PDB file of C-alpha atoms in Angstrom:
ATOM      1  CA  ASN A   1      70.303 -16.654 152.187  1.00 76.00           C
ATOM      2  CA  SER A   2      66.368 -18.482 152.146  1.00 89.00           C
ATOM      3  CA  PRO A   3      63.591 -16.009 153.340  1.00 92.00           C
ATOM      4  CA  THR A   4      60.537 -17.621 154.192  1.00 93.00           C
ATOM      5  CA  ASP A   5      58.218 -14.761 156.552  1.00 95.00           C
ATOM      6  CA  ALA A   6      58.149 -11.810 157.614  1.00 96.00           C
ATOM      7  CA  THR A   7      56.618  -9.600 160.508  1.00 95.00           C
ATOM      8  CA  HIS A   8      56.498  -6.157 161.156  1.00 95.00           C
ATOM      9  CA  THR A   9      58.195  -5.408 165.106  1.00 96.00           C
ATOM     10  CA  ARG A  10      56.374  -3.012 167.425  1.00 93.00           C
ATOM     11  CA  ASP A  11      58.784  -0.387 166.798  1.00 93.00           C
ATOM     12  CA  GLY A  12      58.142  -0.561 162.908  1.00 95.00           C
ATOM     13  CA  GLY A  13      61.234  -2.273 161.944  1.00 96.00           C
ATOM     14  CA  LEU A  14      60.987  -5.969 160.426  1.00 97.00           C
ATOM     15  CA  ALA A  15      61.991  -9.090 161.306  1.00 97.00           C
ATOM     16  CA  VAL A  16      62.640 -11.491 158.406  1.00 97.00           C
ATOM     17  CA  VAL A  17      63.072 -15.114 159.338  1.00 97.00           C
ATOM     18  CA  ASP A  18      66.334 -16.957 157.125  1.00 97.00           C
ATOM     19  CA  LYS A  19      65.294 -20.138 156.980  1.00 96.00           C
ATOM     20  CA  GLY A  20      69.032 -20.958 155.016  1.00 95.00           C
ATOM     21  CA  ASN A  21      70.778 -19.842 157.633  1.00 97.00           C
ATOM     22  CA  HIS A  22      68.703 -20.202 160.692  1.00 98.00           C
ATOM     23  CA  ARG A  23      69.110 -16.504 161.901  1.00 98.00           C
ATOM     24  CA  ILE A  24      66.069 -14.614 161.763  1.00 98.00           C
ATOM     25  CA  SER A  25      67.156 -10.380 160.547  1.00 97.00           C
ATOM     26  CA  LEU A  26      66.174  -7.863 161.716  1.00 97.00           C
ATOM     27  CA  ARG A  27      65.803  -4.249 159.777  1.00 97.00           C
ATOM     28  CA  THR A  28      64.556  -0.850 159.901  1.00 96.00           C
ATOM     29  CA  ALA A  29      61.284   0.068 158.346  1.00 93.00           C
ATOM     30  CA  ALA A  30      63.444   1.459 155.547  1.00 93.00           C
ATOM     31  CA  GLY A  31      64.763  -2.025 155.133  1.00 90.00           C
ATOM     32  CA  GLU A  32      68.262  -1.281 156.448  1.00 95.00           C
ATOM     33  CA  PRO A  33      69.628  -4.045 158.350  1.00 96.00           C
ATOM     34  CA  THR A  34      70.267  -3.707 162.048  1.00 96.00           C
ATOM     35  CA  GLY A  35      70.988  -7.255 164.073  1.00 96.00           C
ATOM     36  CA  THR A  36      70.006 -11.036 163.727  1.00 97.00           C
ATOM     37  CA  LEU A  37      68.894 -13.333 166.109  1.00 98.00           C
ATOM     38  CA  GLY A  38      69.599 -16.760 166.640  1.00 97.00           C
ATOM     39  CA  SER A  39      72.217 -19.245 164.547  1.00 97.00           C
ATOM     40  CA  LYS A  40      71.998 -23.392 163.507  1.00 98.00           C
ATOM     41  CA  GLY A  41      71.750 -25.300 166.655  1.00 98.00           C
ATOM     42  CA  SER A  42      68.861 -26.638 169.351  1.00 97.00           C
ATOM     43  CA  GLY A  43      69.778 -24.674 172.554  1.00 97.00           C
ATOM     44  CA  ASP A  44      69.087 -21.030 173.744  1.00 97.00           C
ATOM     45  CA  GLY A  45      68.568 -18.880 171.551  1.00 97.00           C
ATOM     46  CA  GLN A  46      69.626 -21.316 168.559  1.00 98.00           C
ATOM     47  CA  LEU A  47      67.134 -22.554 165.569  1.00 98.00           C
ATOM     48  CA  ASN A  48      66.903 -25.289 162.912  1.00 98.00           C
ATOM     49  CA  ARG A  49      65.073 -24.455 160.456  1.00 97.00           C
ATOM     50  CA  PRO A  50      62.662 -21.373 160.954  1.00 98.00           C
ATOM     51  CA  LEU A  51      59.997 -20.647 158.898  1.00 97.00           C
ATOM     52  CA  SER A  52      56.837 -18.617 160.011  1.00 97.00           C
ATOM     53  CA  ILE A  53      57.356 -15.491 162.486  1.00 98.00           C
ATOM     54  CA  ALA A  54      54.899 -13.435 164.661  1.00 96.00           C
ATOM     55  CA  CYS A  55      54.757 -10.607 166.617  1.00 95.00           C
ATOM     56  CA  CYS A  56      53.118  -9.868 169.969  1.00 92.00           C
ATOM     57  CA  PRO A  57      50.497  -7.157 169.322  1.00 89.00           C
ATOM     58  CA  ARG A  58      50.535  -6.487 173.586  1.00 87.00           C
ATOM     59  CA  THR A  59      53.808  -7.710 174.194  1.00 90.00           C
ATOM     60  CA  GLY A  60      56.551  -7.045 170.881  1.00 93.00           C
ATOM     61  CA  ARG A  61      57.900 -10.703 171.597  1.00 95.00           C
ATOM     62  CA  LEU A  62      58.913 -12.164 168.374  1.00 98.00           C
ATOM     63  CA  LEU A  63      57.939 -16.277 167.617  1.00 98.00           C
ATOM     64  CA  VAL A  64      59.604 -18.022 165.745  1.00 98.00           C
ATOM     65  CA  ALA A  65      57.831 -21.734 164.198  1.00 98.00           C
ATOM     66  CA  ASP A  66      61.688 -23.166 164.675  1.00 98.00           C
ATOM     67  CA  LYS A  67      60.414 -27.103 162.897  1.00 97.00           C
ATOM     68  CA  ASN A  68      63.300 -29.103 163.251  1.00 97.00           C
ATOM     69  CA  ASN A  69      63.540 -28.056 167.280  1.00 98.00           C
ATOM     70  CA  HIS A  70      59.732 -28.674 167.130  1.00 98.00           C
ATOM     71  CA  ARG A  71      59.082 -25.564 168.727  1.00 98.00           C
ATOM     72  CA  ILE A  72      58.055 -21.984 169.030  1.00 98.00           C
ATOM     73  CA  ALA A  73      61.262 -19.843 170.385  1.00 98.00           C
ATOM     74  CA  MET A  74      60.633 -16.317 171.674  1.00 97.00           C
ATOM     75  CA  TRP A  75      62.676 -13.418 172.242  1.00 98.00           C
ATOM     76  CA  ASP A  76      61.707  -9.937 173.955  1.00 95.00           C
ATOM     77  CA  GLU A  77      61.205  -6.790 171.640  1.00 92.00           C
ATOM     78  CA  ASN A  78      64.713  -5.558 173.293  1.00 94.00           C
ATOM     79  CA  GLY A  79      66.000  -9.326 171.068  1.00 95.00           C
ATOM     80  CA  VAL A  80      66.461 -10.876 174.357  1.00 97.00           C
ATOM     81  CA  TRP A  81      66.279 -14.591 174.775  1.00 97.00           C
ATOM     82  CA  VAL A  82      63.137 -14.919 176.803  1.00 95.00           C
ATOM     83  CA  GLY A  83      62.302 -19.026 175.942  1.00 96.00           C
ATOM     84  CA  THR A  84      59.879 -21.598 173.861  1.00 97.00           C
ATOM     85  CA  ILE A  85      56.336 -22.790 173.631  1.00 97.00           C
ATOM     86  CA  GLY A  86      56.057 -26.293 173.250  1.00 95.00           C
ATOM     87  CA  ALA A  87      56.217 -29.298 175.588  1.00 92.00           C
ATOM     88  CA  GLY A  88      58.854 -30.868 173.030  1.00 92.00           C
ATOM     89  CA  GLU A  89      58.348 -33.155 170.203  1.00 97.00           C
ATOM     90  CA  GLY A  90      54.984 -35.204 170.273  1.00 95.00           C
ATOM     91  CA  ALA A  91      51.355 -35.389 169.910  1.00 92.00           C
ATOM     92  CA  GLY A  92      50.347 -35.176 173.369  1.00 94.00           C
ATOM     93  CA  GLU A  93      48.971 -32.151 174.523  1.00 93.00           C
ATOM     94  CA  GLY A  94      51.201 -28.878 174.575  1.00 95.00           C
ATOM     95  CA  GLN A  95      53.861 -30.815 172.161  1.00 97.00           C
ATOM     96  CA  LEU A  96      54.369 -29.715 168.342  1.00 97.00           C
ATOM     97  CA  LYS A  97      55.919 -32.016 165.896  1.00 95.00           C
ATOM     98  CA  ASP A  98      57.207 -29.737 162.746  1.00 95.00           C
ATOM     99  CA  PRO A  99      55.755 -26.448 163.143  1.00 96.00           C
ATOM    100  CA  THR A 100      55.642 -24.732 159.851  1.00 94.00           C
ATOM    101  CA  SER A 101      53.793 -21.776 161.296  1.00 95.00           C
ATOM    102  CA  VAL A 102      52.899 -19.361 164.043  1.00 97.00           C
ATOM    103  CA  ALA A 103      50.237 -16.561 164.361  1.00 95.00           C
ATOM    104  CA  VAL A 104      48.825 -14.208 166.990  1.00 93.00           C
ATOM    105  CA  ASP A 105      45.501 -13.545 167.869  1.00 90.00           C
ATOM    106  CA  GLY A 106      46.233  -9.894 168.722  1.00 83.00           C
ATOM    107  CA  SER A 107      42.416  -9.414 170.844  1.00 82.00           C
ATOM    108  CA  SER A 108      42.898 -12.385 172.784  1.00 86.00           C
ATOM    109  CA  GLY A 109      46.332 -12.689 173.052  1.00 86.00           C
ATOM    110  CA  LEU A 110      46.238 -16.554 172.062  1.00 92.00           C
ATOM    111  CA  VAL A 111      48.728 -18.312 169.753  1.00 96.00           C
ATOM    112  CA  LEU A 112      48.412 -20.413 167.049  1.00 95.00           C
ATOM    113  CA  VAL A 113      50.852 -23.337 166.251  1.00 96.00           C
ATOM    114  CA  GLY A 114      50.376 -24.736 163.000  1.00 93.00           C
ATOM    115  CA  GLU A 115      51.906 -28.270 162.722  1.00 92.00           C
ATOM    116  CA  ALA A 116      53.096 -30.133 159.907  1.00 89.00           C
ATOM    117  CA  GLY A 117      53.752 -33.117 161.909  1.00 89.00           C
ATOM    118  CA  ASN A 118      50.317 -33.517 163.255  1.00 88.00           C
ATOM    119  CA  SER A 119      48.289 -31.974 160.779  1.00 86.00           C
ATOM    120  CA  ARG A 120      46.509 -29.507 163.423  1.00 89.00           C
ATOM    121  CA  VAL A 121      47.042 -26.694 164.504  1.00 92.00           C
ATOM    122  CA  SER A 122      47.758 -26.199 168.489  1.00 94.00           C
ATOM    123  CA  VAL A 123      46.612 -23.383 170.577  1.00 95.00           C
ATOM    124  CA  PHE A 124      48.385 -21.520 173.737  1.00 97.00           C
ATOM    125  CA  ARG A 125      47.915 -19.121 175.816  1.00 94.00           C
ATOM    126  CA  GLU A 126      49.812 -16.616 178.277  1.00 87.00           C
ATOM    127  CA  GLY A 127      49.499 -16.957 181.742  1.00 82.00           C
ATOM    128  CA  GLU A 128      51.589 -15.852 184.657  1.00 80.00           C
ATOM    129  CA  GLY A 129      55.375 -15.439 184.534  1.00 79.00           C
ATOM    130  CA  GLY A 130      54.666 -14.698 180.327  1.00 79.00           C
ATOM    131  CA  ARG A 131      54.883 -18.823 180.095  1.00 86.00           C
ATOM    132  CA  TYR A 132      52.330 -19.734 177.626  1.00 92.00           C
ATOM    133  CA  THR A 133      50.147 -23.089 178.396  1.00 94.00           C
ATOM    134  CA  PHE A 134      48.548 -25.444 176.021  1.00 96.00           C
ATOM    135  CA  VAL A 135      44.555 -24.918 175.460  1.00 96.00           C
ATOM    136  CA  ARG A 136      43.228 -27.221 172.905  1.00 93.00           C
ATOM    137  CA  CYS A 137      43.854 -28.520 169.436  1.00 91.00           C
ATOM    138  CA  LEU A 138      42.211 -27.786 166.352  1.00 86.00           C
ATOM    139  CA  GLY A 139      41.919 -30.255 163.558  1.00 80.00           C
ATOM    140  CA  GLY A 140      43.783 -33.757 163.624  1.00 70.00           C
ATOM    141  CA  PRO A 141      44.217 -36.321 160.647  1.00 68.00           C
ATOM    142  CA  GLY A 142      41.689 -35.610 157.683  1.00 65.00           C
ATOM    143  CA  VAL A 143      40.464 -32.326 159.069  1.00 66.00           C
ATOM    144  CA  PHE A 144      43.176 -30.719 156.501  1.00 65.00           C
ATOM    145  CA  GLY A 145      42.777 -33.050 153.904  1.00 61.00           C
ATOM    146  CA  ALA A 146      45.533 -36.000 153.885  1.00 60.00           C
ATOM    147  CA  GLY A 147      48.397 -33.071 153.771  1.00 64.00           C
ATOM    148  CA  ALA A 148      50.192 -30.858 155.943  1.00 74.00           C
ATOM    149  CA  VAL A 149      49.332 -27.470 158.434  1.00 76.00           C
ATOM    150  CA  LEU A 150      51.799 -25.171 156.129  1.00 78.00           C
ATOM    151  CA  ALA A 151      50.331 -21.545 157.237  1.00 84.00           C
ATOM    152  CA  LEU A 152      47.590 -19.767 159.034  1.00 88.00           C
ATOM    153  CA  ALA A 153      46.409 -16.369 159.611  1.00 86.00           C
ATOM    154  CA  VAL A 154      44.316 -15.082 162.141  1.00 87.00           C
ATOM    155  CA  ASP A 155      42.172 -11.760 161.384  1.00 85.00           C
ATOM    156  CA  ALA A 156      42.496  -9.054 163.743  1.00 80.00           C
ATOM    157  CA  ALA A 157      38.916  -7.773 162.951  1.00 81.00           C
ATOM    158  CA  THR A 158      37.141 -10.915 163.405  1.00 83.00           C
ATOM    159  CA  GLY A 159      39.039 -13.753 165.341  1.00 81.00           C
ATOM    160  CA  ALA A 160      38.499 -15.723 162.272  1.00 84.00           C
ATOM    161  CA  ILE A 161      41.130 -17.972 161.571  1.00 85.00           C
ATOM    162  CA  ALA A 162      42.274 -19.149 157.760  1.00 83.00           C
ATOM    163  CA  VAL A 163      44.432 -22.749 158.099  1.00 83.00           C
ATOM    164  CA  TYR A 164      46.116 -23.631 154.587  1.00 82.00           C
ATOM    165  CA  SER A 165      47.215 -27.105 154.140  1.00 77.00           C
ATOM    166  CA  ASP A 166      48.445 -28.576 151.299  1.00 72.00           C
ATOM    167  CA  GLU A 167      45.411 -29.931 150.193  1.00 68.00           C
ATOM    168  CA  LYS A 168      42.662 -27.158 151.485  1.00 64.00           C
ATOM    169  CA  GLU A 169      41.453 -23.930 153.168  1.00 64.00           C
ATOM    170  CA  THR A 170      39.574 -24.205 156.262  1.00 66.00           C
ATOM    171  CA  ALA A 171      38.388 -21.470 158.358  1.00 60.00           C
ATOM    172  CA  TRP A 172      36.767 -21.420 162.060  1.00 60.00           C
TER     173      TRP A 172
END
């Protein structure tokens, strides 16, 4: 209905964010549909305006920027709901507000979350039992201009981070 992002899965398939239907569409490498993840709502396994997706190369987990639920939703590589990243809506450590993008640094395993509502990138690290803990924030009001963080990317070779707002591009 309204695709906004896509990522390759570890098995070579494709996971496509369908913002309008509040779900993730799964496809084979040839583009054939194989299923969906999520439905509209705020409970476990539900999404409300998903915008971005990333696949963790080490675990195969799919991580989805679930904008209106202010979290990163996670499914394992078999499509089983795993949980969330984020400590609720807000601007405090580990809290998220309007996440619009998610990326995984394949070498370090760090998860980066671009937040429109806080104009920053929150960084999380996987810990014991697959739980993610807050590490730090990059940016904040004014760093990316007056605009909101809309997209980010991690260079797999160098670990460099590119952050795109509606006003400018910033690199770390």
